[in-house]
mmCIF file of N, CA and C in Angstrom:
data_model
loop_
_atom_site.group_PDB
_atom_site.id
_atom_site.type_symbol
_atom_site.label_atom_id
_atom_site.label_comp_id
_atom_site.label_asym_id
_atom_site.label_seq_id
_atom_site.Cartn_x
_atom_site.Cartn_y
_atom_site.Cartn_z
ATOM 1 N N MET A 1 4.174 -0.657 33.364
ATOM 2 C CA MET A 1 3.979 -0.813 31.940
ATOM 3 C C MET A 1 4.075 0.565 31.285
ATOM 4 N N SER A 2 4.834 0.672 30.243
ATOM 5 C CA SER A 2 5.003 1.955 29.564
ATOM 6 C C SER A 2 4.107 2.050 28.335
ATOM 7 N N PHE A 3 3.937 3.257 27.892
ATOM 8 C CA PHE A 3 3.100 3.548 26.728
ATOM 9 C C PHE A 3 3.660 2.865 25.482
ATOM 10 N N THR A 4 2.773 2.240 24.709
ATOM 11 C CA THR A 4 3.170 1.622 23.442
ATOM 12 C C THR A 4 1.999 1.642 22.462
ATOM 13 N N GLN A 5 2.320 1.711 21.207
ATOM 14 C CA GLN A 5 1.312 1.595 20.154
ATOM 15 C C GLN A 5 1.795 0.639 19.070
ATOM 16 N N GLU A 6 2.666 -0.256 19.452
ATOM 17 C CA GLU A 6 3.230 -1.210 18.502
ATOM 18 C C GLU A 6 2.149 -2.031 17.800
ATOM 19 N N ASN A 7 1.142 -2.463 18.534
ATOM 20 C CA ASN A 7 0.083 -3.302 17.967
ATOM 21 C C ASN A 7 -1.107 -2.500 17.446
ATOM 22 N N LYS A 8 -1.154 -1.225 17.750
ATOM 23 C CA LYS A 8 -2.252 -0.329 17.333
ATOM 24 C C LYS A 8 -3.619 -0.920 17.678
ATOM 25 N N THR A 9 -3.730 -1.494 18.870
ATOM 26 C CA THR A 9 -4.969 -2.157 19.272
ATOM 27 C C THR A 9 -6.118 -1.189 19.551
ATOM 28 N N ASN A 10 -5.841 0.088 19.741
ATOM 29 C CA ASN A 10 -6.895 1.064 20.000
ATOM 30 C C ASN A 10 -6.953 2.154 18.943
ATOM 31 N N ILE A 11 -6.407 1.876 17.763
ATOM 32 C CA ILE A 11 -6.402 2.830 16.665
ATOM 33 C C ILE A 11 -7.501 2.451 15.677
ATOM 34 N N ARG A 12 -8.356 3.411 15.366
ATOM 35 C CA ARG A 12 -9.469 3.216 14.430
ATOM 36 C C ARG A 12 -10.360 2.044 14.842
ATOM 37 N N ILE A 13 -10.634 1.975 16.153
ATOM 38 C CA ILE A 13 -11.457 0.909 16.732
ATOM 39 C C ILE A 13 -12.535 1.541 17.589
ATOM 40 N N CYS A 14 -13.740 0.989 17.519
ATOM 41 C CA CYS A 14 -14.810 1.404 18.421
ATOM 42 C C CYS A 14 -14.650 0.601 19.705
ATOM 43 N N ASN A 15 -14.669 1.268 20.825
ATOM 44 C CA ASN A 15 -14.562 0.589 22.117
ATOM 45 C C ASN A 15 -15.898 0.581 22.865
ATOM 46 N N GLY A 16 -16.988 0.639 22.107
ATOM 47 C CA GLY A 16 -18.306 0.716 22.724
ATOM 48 C C GLY A 16 -18.854 -0.611 23.215
ATOM 49 N N CYS A 17 -18.282 -1.715 22.765
ATOM 50 C CA CYS A 17 -18.711 -3.040 23.236
ATOM 51 C C CYS A 17 -17.573 -4.021 23.015
ATOM 52 N N GLU A 18 -17.822 -5.266 23.349
ATOM 53 C CA GLU A 18 -16.777 -6.283 23.246
ATOM 54 C C GLU A 18 -16.420 -6.635 21.798
ATOM 55 N N LYS A 19 -17.231 -6.227 20.831
ATOM 56 C CA LYS A 19 -16.947 -6.543 19.423
ATOM 57 C C LYS A 19 -15.763 -5.758 18.880
ATOM 58 N N ARG A 20 -15.521 -4.555 19.419
ATOM 59 C CA ARG A 20 -14.398 -3.704 19.003
ATOM 60 C C ARG A 20 -14.291 -3.604 17.483
ATOM 61 N N CYS A 21 -15.325 -3.089 16.873
ATOM 62 C CA CYS A 21 -15.388 -2.977 15.413
ATOM 63 C C CYS A 21 -14.321 -2.023 14.879
ATOM 64 N N LYS A 22 -13.763 -2.395 13.753
ATOM 65 C CA LYS A 22 -12.767 -1.570 13.086
ATOM 66 C C LYS A 22 -13.477 -0.457 12.322
ATOM 67 N N LEU A 23 -12.947 0.755 12.431
ATOM 68 C CA LEU A 23 -13.512 1.909 11.738
ATOM 69 C C LEU A 23 -12.622 2.261 10.554
ATOM 70 N N GLY A 24 -13.250 2.645 9.454
ATOM 71 C CA GLY A 24 -12.485 2.990 8.271
ATOM 72 C C GLY A 24 -13.346 3.719 7.265
ATOM 73 N N TYR A 25 -12.991 3.580 6.010
ATOM 74 C CA TYR A 25 -13.796 4.174 4.947
ATOM 75 C C TYR A 25 -13.647 3.328 3.696
ATOM 76 N N TYR A 26 -14.634 3.462 2.818
ATOM 77 C CA TYR A 26 -14.643 2.716 1.561
ATOM 78 C C TYR A 26 -14.831 3.697 0.418
ATOM 79 N N GLU A 27 -13.941 3.628 -0.553
ATOM 80 C CA GLU A 27 -14.047 4.458 -1.747
ATOM 81 C C GLU A 27 -14.527 3.583 -2.889
ATOM 82 N N GLU A 28 -15.641 3.961 -3.491
ATOM 83 C CA GLU A 28 -16.155 3.141 -4.576
ATOM 84 C C GLU A 28 -15.251 3.245 -5.802
ATOM 85 N N THR A 29 -15.246 2.200 -6.596
ATOM 86 C CA THR A 29 -14.432 2.159 -7.805
ATOM 87 C C THR A 29 -15.151 2.906 -8.926
ATOM 88 N N GLU A 30 -14.410 3.169 -9.968
ATOM 89 C CA GLU A 30 -14.987 3.822 -11.149
ATOM 90 C C GLU A 30 -16.128 2.961 -11.714
ATOM 91 N N GLN A 31 -15.910 1.661 -11.759
ATOM 92 C CA GLN A 31 -16.912 0.729 -12.276
ATOM 93 C C GLN A 31 -18.186 0.763 -11.419
ATOM 94 N N GLU A 32 -18.034 0.785 -10.104
ATOM 95 C CA GLU A 32 -19.198 0.851 -9.210
ATOM 96 C C GLU A 32 -19.952 2.158 -9.409
ATOM 97 N N ALA A 33 -19.226 3.250 -9.575
ATOM 98 C CA ALA A 33 -19.851 4.555 -9.775
ATOM 99 C C ALA A 33 -20.642 4.571 -11.081
ATOM 100 N N LYS A 34 -20.063 3.983 -12.130
ATOM 101 C CA LYS A 34 -20.763 3.930 -13.427
ATOM 102 C C LYS A 34 -22.032 3.088 -13.318
ATOM 103 N N ALA A 35 -21.937 1.964 -12.625
ATOM 104 C CA ALA A 35 -23.109 1.098 -12.455
ATOM 105 C C ALA A 35 -24.200 1.805 -11.655
ATOM 106 N N ARG A 36 -23.796 2.568 -10.654
ATOM 107 C CA ARG A 36 -24.757 3.287 -9.811
ATOM 108 C C ARG A 36 -25.479 4.379 -10.592
ATOM 109 N N THR A 37 -24.813 4.989 -11.558
ATOM 110 C CA THR A 37 -25.402 6.121 -12.275
ATOM 111 C C THR A 37 -25.902 5.751 -13.673
ATOM 112 N N THR A 38 -25.968 4.473 -13.997
ATOM 113 C CA THR A 38 -26.369 4.037 -15.333
ATOM 114 C C THR A 38 -27.721 4.593 -15.742
ATOM 115 N N SER A 39 -28.735 4.462 -14.891
ATOM 116 C CA SER A 39 -30.082 4.925 -15.270
ATOM 117 C C SER A 39 -30.126 6.441 -15.438
ATOM 118 N N ALA A 40 -29.409 7.177 -14.598
ATOM 119 C CA ALA A 40 -29.388 8.635 -14.720
ATOM 120 C C ALA A 40 -28.655 9.062 -15.989
ATOM 121 N N ARG A 41 -27.633 8.310 -16.372
ATOM 122 C CA ARG A 41 -26.847 8.666 -17.547
ATOM 123 C C ARG A 41 -27.575 8.335 -18.837
ATOM 124 N N ILE A 42 -28.571 7.462 -18.787
ATOM 125 C CA ILE A 42 -29.381 7.189 -19.979
ATOM 126 C C ILE A 42 -30.156 8.449 -20.343
ATOM 127 N N LEU A 43 -30.673 9.125 -19.330
ATOM 128 C CA LEU A 43 -31.423 10.367 -19.551
ATOM 129 C C LEU A 43 -30.498 11.546 -19.857
ATOM 130 N N ALA A 44 -29.328 11.534 -19.289
ATOM 131 C CA ALA A 44 -28.367 12.629 -19.491
ATOM 132 C C ALA A 44 -26.984 12.020 -19.728
ATOM 133 N N PRO A 45 -26.684 11.625 -20.974
ATOM 134 C CA PRO A 45 -25.433 10.921 -21.267
ATOM 135 C C PRO A 45 -24.158 11.699 -20.942
ATOM 136 N N THR A 46 -24.242 13.009 -20.874
ATOM 137 C CA THR A 46 -23.044 13.803 -20.571
ATOM 138 C C THR A 46 -22.836 13.992 -19.069
ATOM 139 N N LEU A 47 -23.714 13.419 -18.294
ATOM 140 C CA LEU A 47 -23.594 13.515 -16.841
ATOM 141 C C LEU A 47 -22.282 12.868 -16.401
ATOM 142 N N PRO A 48 -21.441 13.609 -15.670
ATOM 143 C CA PRO A 48 -20.160 13.024 -15.254
ATOM 144 C C PRO A 48 -20.367 11.930 -14.199
ATOM 145 N N VAL A 49 -19.455 10.990 -14.189
ATOM 146 C CA VAL A 49 -19.485 9.919 -13.190
ATOM 147 C C VAL A 49 -18.784 10.454 -11.952
ATOM 148 N N LYS A 50 -19.505 10.475 -10.858
ATOM 149 C CA LYS A 50 -18.952 10.983 -9.600
ATOM 150 C C LYS A 50 -18.789 9.812 -8.644
ATOM 151 N N ARG A 51 -17.585 9.690 -8.080
ATOM 152 C CA ARG A 51 -17.317 8.622 -7.123
ATOM 153 C C ARG A 51 -17.485 9.146 -5.710
ATOM 154 N N PHE A 52 -17.873 8.227 -4.811
ATOM 155 C CA PHE A 52 -18.117 8.602 -3.429
ATOM 156 C C PHE A 52 -17.337 7.728 -2.455
ATOM 157 N N VAL A 53 -17.280 8.203 -1.227
ATOM 158 C CA VAL A 53 -16.610 7.518 -0.125
ATOM 159 C C VAL A 53 -17.596 7.468 1.035
ATOM 160 N N TRP A 54 -17.609 6.344 1.748
ATOM 161 C CA TRP A 54 -18.469 6.189 2.918
ATOM 162 C C TRP A 54 -17.648 5.698 4.100
ATOM 163 N N PRO A 55 -17.991 6.154 5.312
ATOM 164 C CA PRO A 55 -17.339 5.573 6.486
ATOM 165 C C PRO A 55 -17.753 4.107 6.605
ATOM 166 N N THR A 56 -16.900 3.310 7.223
ATOM 167 C CA THR A 56 -17.236 1.903 7.452
ATOM 168 C C THR A 56 -17.076 1.574 8.931
ATOM 169 N N ILE A 57 -17.927 0.685 9.372
ATOM 170 C CA ILE A 57 -17.847 0.148 10.724
ATOM 171 C C ILE A 57 -17.877 -1.364 10.575
ATOM 172 N N ASP A 58 -16.798 -2.009 11.004
ATOM 173 C CA ASP A 58 -16.636 -3.457 10.863
ATOM 174 C C ASP A 58 -16.808 -3.887 9.401
ATOM 175 N N GLY A 59 -16.304 -3.061 8.480
ATOM 176 C CA GLY A 59 -16.356 -3.365 7.055
ATOM 177 C C GLY A 59 -17.668 -3.019 6.375
ATOM 178 N N LYS A 60 -18.669 -2.608 7.137
ATOM 179 C CA LYS A 60 -19.977 -2.270 6.556
ATOM 180 C C LYS A 60 -20.005 -0.788 6.187
ATOM 181 N N GLN A 61 -20.344 -0.514 4.923
ATOM 182 C CA GLN A 61 -20.443 0.871 4.474
ATOM 183 C C GLN A 61 -21.651 1.532 5.117
ATOM 184 N N ILE A 62 -21.442 2.699 5.691
ATOM 185 C CA ILE A 62 -22.537 3.441 6.309
ATOM 186 C C ILE A 62 -22.936 4.552 5.355
ATOM 187 N N ILE A 63 -23.991 4.297 4.592
ATOM 188 C CA ILE A 63 -24.464 5.258 3.600
ATOM 189 C C ILE A 63 -25.501 6.182 4.227
ATOM 190 N N SER A 64 -26.273 5.626 5.142
ATOM 191 C CA SER A 64 -27.245 6.435 5.878
ATOM 192 C C SER A 64 -27.378 5.856 7.284
ATOM 193 N N PHE A 65 -27.869 6.684 8.200
ATOM 194 C CA PHE A 65 -28.026 6.266 9.590
ATOM 195 C C PHE A 65 -29.038 7.191 10.258
ATOM 196 N N PHE A 66 -29.475 6.808 11.447
ATOM 197 C CA PHE A 66 -30.361 7.658 12.238
ATOM 198 C C PHE A 66 -29.514 8.393 13.269
ATOM 199 N N ASP A 67 -29.655 9.703 13.319
ATOM 200 C CA ASP A 67 -28.904 10.477 14.304
ATOM 201 C C ASP A 67 -29.525 10.306 15.683
ATOM 202 N N LYS A 68 -28.956 10.951 16.692
ATOM 203 C CA LYS A 68 -29.431 10.754 18.067
ATOM 204 C C LYS A 68 -30.836 11.286 18.292
ATOM 205 N N TYR A 69 -31.367 12.038 17.334
ATOM 206 C CA TYR A 69 -32.734 12.552 17.433
ATOM 207 C C TYR A 69 -33.725 11.694 16.648
ATOM 208 N N GLY A 70 -33.215 10.613 16.026
ATOM 209 C CA GLY A 70 -34.076 9.713 15.264
ATOM 210 C C GLY A 70 -34.311 10.167 13.835
ATOM 211 N N GLU A 71 -33.582 11.170 13.400
ATOM 212 C CA GLU A 71 -33.721 11.682 12.035
ATOM 213 C C GLU A 71 -32.774 10.922 11.101
ATOM 214 N N ALA A 72 -33.272 10.547 9.929
ATOM 215 C CA ALA A 72 -32.431 9.864 8.942
ATOM 216 C C ALA A 72 -31.407 10.842 8.369
ATOM 217 N N GLN A 73 -30.159 10.383 8.275
ATOM 218 C CA GLN A 73 -29.071 11.207 7.753
ATOM 219 C C GLN A 73 -28.342 10.458 6.646
ATOM 220 N N GLN A 74 -27.972 11.173 5.616
ATOM 221 C CA GLN A 74 -27.133 10.609 4.557
ATOM 222 C C GLN A 74 -25.673 10.806 4.959
ATOM 223 N N CYS A 75 -24.846 9.908 4.554
ATOM 224 C CA CYS A 75 -23.446 9.981 4.961
ATOM 225 C C CYS A 75 -22.556 9.681 3.761
ATOM 226 N N THR A 76 -22.433 10.647 2.886
ATOM 227 C CA THR A 76 -21.685 10.463 1.650
ATOM 228 C C THR A 76 -20.630 11.551 1.514
ATOM 229 N N PHE A 77 -19.429 11.148 1.179
ATOM 230 C CA PHE A 77 -18.332 12.074 0.948
ATOM 231 C C PHE A 77 -17.874 11.925 -0.495
ATOM 232 N N GLU A 78 -17.368 12.983 -1.076
ATOM 233 C CA GLU A 78 -16.907 12.944 -2.461
ATOM 234 C C GLU A 78 -15.481 12.411 -2.552
ATOM 235 N N SER A 79 -15.284 11.470 -3.433
ATOM 236 C CA SER A 79 -14.010 10.791 -3.598
ATOM 237 C C SER A 79 -12.894 11.712 -4.097
ATOM 238 N N GLU A 80 -13.231 12.687 -4.898
ATOM 239 C CA GLU A 80 -12.205 13.537 -5.515
ATOM 240 C C GLU A 80 -11.279 14.197 -4.494
ATOM 241 N N PHE A 81 -11.783 14.448 -3.283
ATOM 242 C CA PHE A 81 -10.970 15.104 -2.262
ATOM 243 C C PHE A 81 -9.881 14.197 -1.682
ATOM 244 N N LEU A 82 -10.006 12.882 -1.931
ATOM 245 C CA LEU A 82 -8.959 11.954 -1.491
ATOM 246 C C LEU A 82 -7.777 11.948 -2.457
ATOM 247 N N HIS A 83 -7.935 12.631 -3.572
ATOM 248 C CA HIS A 83 -6.908 12.602 -4.610
ATOM 249 C C HIS A 83 -6.360 13.983 -4.934
ATOM 250 N N LEU A 84 -6.481 14.890 -3.996
ATOM 251 C CA LEU A 84 -5.911 16.220 -4.176
ATOM 252 C C LEU A 84 -4.386 16.138 -4.120
ATOM 253 N N PRO A 85 -3.697 17.077 -4.743
ATOM 254 C CA PRO A 85 -2.228 17.045 -4.706
ATOM 255 C C PRO A 85 -1.638 17.622 -3.409
ATOM 256 N N TYR A 86 -2.478 17.826 -2.401
ATOM 257 C CA TYR A 86 -2.034 18.408 -1.137
ATOM 258 C C TYR A 86 -2.202 17.389 -0.017
ATOM 259 N N PRO A 87 -1.126 16.734 0.410
ATOM 260 C CA PRO A 87 -1.225 15.673 1.416
ATOM 261 C C PRO A 87 -1.929 16.105 2.700
ATOM 262 N N HIS A 88 -1.710 17.326 3.150
ATOM 263 C CA HIS A 88 -2.354 17.770 4.390
ATOM 264 C C HIS A 88 -3.868 17.896 4.209
ATOM 265 N N LYS A 89 -4.330 18.277 3.027
ATOM 266 C CA LYS A 89 -5.772 18.369 2.761
ATOM 267 C C LYS A 89 -6.392 16.975 2.689
ATOM 268 N N VAL A 90 -5.672 16.043 2.075
ATOM 269 C CA VAL A 90 -6.147 14.657 1.974
ATOM 270 C C VAL A 90 -6.244 14.053 3.370
ATOM 271 N N ARG A 91 -5.228 14.265 4.196
ATOM 272 C CA ARG A 91 -5.214 13.750 5.571
ATOM 273 C C ARG A 91 -6.390 14.334 6.365
ATOM 274 N N GLU A 92 -6.638 15.617 6.181
ATOM 275 C CA GLU A 92 -7.743 16.294 6.862
ATOM 276 C C GLU A 92 -9.091 15.702 6.439
ATOM 277 N N TYR A 93 -9.227 15.417 5.159
ATOM 278 C CA TYR A 93 -10.480 14.857 4.637
ATOM 279 C C TYR A 93 -10.699 13.436 5.158
ATOM 280 N N LYS A 94 -9.635 12.619 5.173
ATOM 281 C CA LYS A 94 -9.736 11.257 5.712
ATOM 282 C C LYS A 94 -10.135 11.309 7.185
ATOM 283 N N ARG A 95 -9.565 12.252 7.898
ATOM 284 C CA ARG A 95 -9.884 12.413 9.314
ATOM 285 C C ARG A 95 -11.365 12.756 9.494
ATOM 286 N N LYS A 96 -11.876 13.600 8.616
ATOM 287 C CA LYS A 96 -13.292 13.992 8.674
ATOM 288 C C LYS A 96 -14.196 12.770 8.481
ATOM 289 N N ILE A 97 -13.833 11.910 7.555
ATOM 290 C CA ILE A 97 -14.618 10.692 7.306
ATOM 291 C C ILE A 97 -14.552 9.765 8.517
ATOM 292 N N LEU A 98 -13.361 9.607 9.090
ATOM 293 C CA LEU A 98 -13.208 8.737 10.261
ATOM 294 C C LEU A 98 -13.921 9.312 11.483
ATOM 295 N N GLU A 99 -13.924 10.623 11.626
ATOM 296 C CA GLU A 99 -14.671 11.255 12.727
ATOM 297 C C GLU A 99 -16.154 10.922 12.613
ATOM 298 N N LYS A 100 -16.662 10.907 11.388
ATOM 299 C CA LYS A 100 -18.065 10.552 11.170
ATOM 300 C C LYS A 100 -18.290 9.095 11.560
ATOM 301 N N ALA A 101 -17.349 8.221 11.263
ATOM 302 C CA ALA A 101 -17.466 6.808 11.660
ATOM 303 C C ALA A 101 -17.523 6.683 13.179
ATOM 304 N N TYR A 102 -16.671 7.434 13.894
ATOM 305 C CA TYR A 102 -16.690 7.416 15.366
ATOM 306 C C TYR A 102 -18.035 7.915 15.891
ATOM 307 N N GLU A 103 -18.544 8.977 15.284
ATOM 308 C CA GLU A 103 -19.833 9.551 15.701
ATOM 309 C C GLU A 103 -20.964 8.541 15.507
ATOM 310 N N ILE A 104 -20.981 7.897 14.347
ATOM 311 C CA ILE A 104 -22.036 6.925 14.040
ATOM 312 C C ILE A 104 -21.909 5.688 14.930
ATOM 313 N N ALA A 105 -20.692 5.252 15.214
ATOM 314 C CA ALA A 105 -20.477 4.064 16.048
ATOM 315 C C ALA A 105 -21.132 4.224 17.414
ATOM 316 N N LYS A 106 -21.146 5.432 17.931
ATOM 317 C CA LYS A 106 -21.757 5.685 19.239
ATOM 318 C C LYS A 106 -23.269 5.538 19.216
ATOM 319 N N LEU A 107 -23.845 5.427 18.015
ATOM 320 C CA LEU A 107 -25.289 5.261 17.869
ATOM 321 C C LEU A 107 -25.683 3.803 17.630
ATOM 322 N N CYS A 108 -24.707 2.918 17.638
ATOM 323 C CA CYS A 108 -24.942 1.491 17.414
ATOM 324 C C CYS A 108 -25.768 0.900 18.561
ATOM 325 N N ASP A 109 -26.623 -0.057 18.238
ATOM 326 C CA ASP A 109 -27.428 -0.738 19.256
ATOM 327 C C ASP A 109 -26.566 -1.453 20.292
ATOM 328 N N HIS A 110 -25.350 -1.848 19.919
ATOM 329 C CA HIS A 110 -24.475 -2.584 20.828
ATOM 330 C C HIS A 110 -23.604 -1.666 21.698
ATOM 331 N N TYR A 111 -23.591 -0.375 21.385
ATOM 332 C CA TYR A 111 -22.710 0.559 22.093
ATOM 333 C C TYR A 111 -23.171 0.718 23.538
ATOM 334 N N LYS A 112 -22.223 0.593 24.454
ATOM 335 C CA LYS A 112 -22.542 0.716 25.889
ATOM 336 C C LYS A 112 -21.825 1.950 26.422
ATOM 337 N N THR A 113 -22.567 2.817 27.041
ATOM 338 C CA THR A 113 -21.928 3.967 27.679
ATOM 339 C C THR A 113 -21.375 3.497 29.012
ATOM 340 N N ARG A 114 -20.267 4.036 29.375
ATOM 341 C CA ARG A 114 -19.612 3.577 30.601
ATOM 342 C C ARG A 114 -19.960 4.456 31.752
#
């Protein structure tokens, strides 16, 4: 059998258990960002609306998680970096978000070390 990636069966996938969750990221919409900051903008109406991106595991946004030491961690990336005019910088940023998804996936209760 020769090497193939036609089906991409091992791309952006956690292989820690039989569920094989898909790894990705979610960028919130402008509307979601406005809704999230509504109360803060009442106090400071000139506050800019900032959009965020979160890694996803099996479609679930990972906004926070416990690291391997049991410490709570926030996991938020700024959306503006996905829209830079430099494709290599955008690719690098997406990779950083996906690396975080891989790191967090290894902390899942279902993850089995081999």
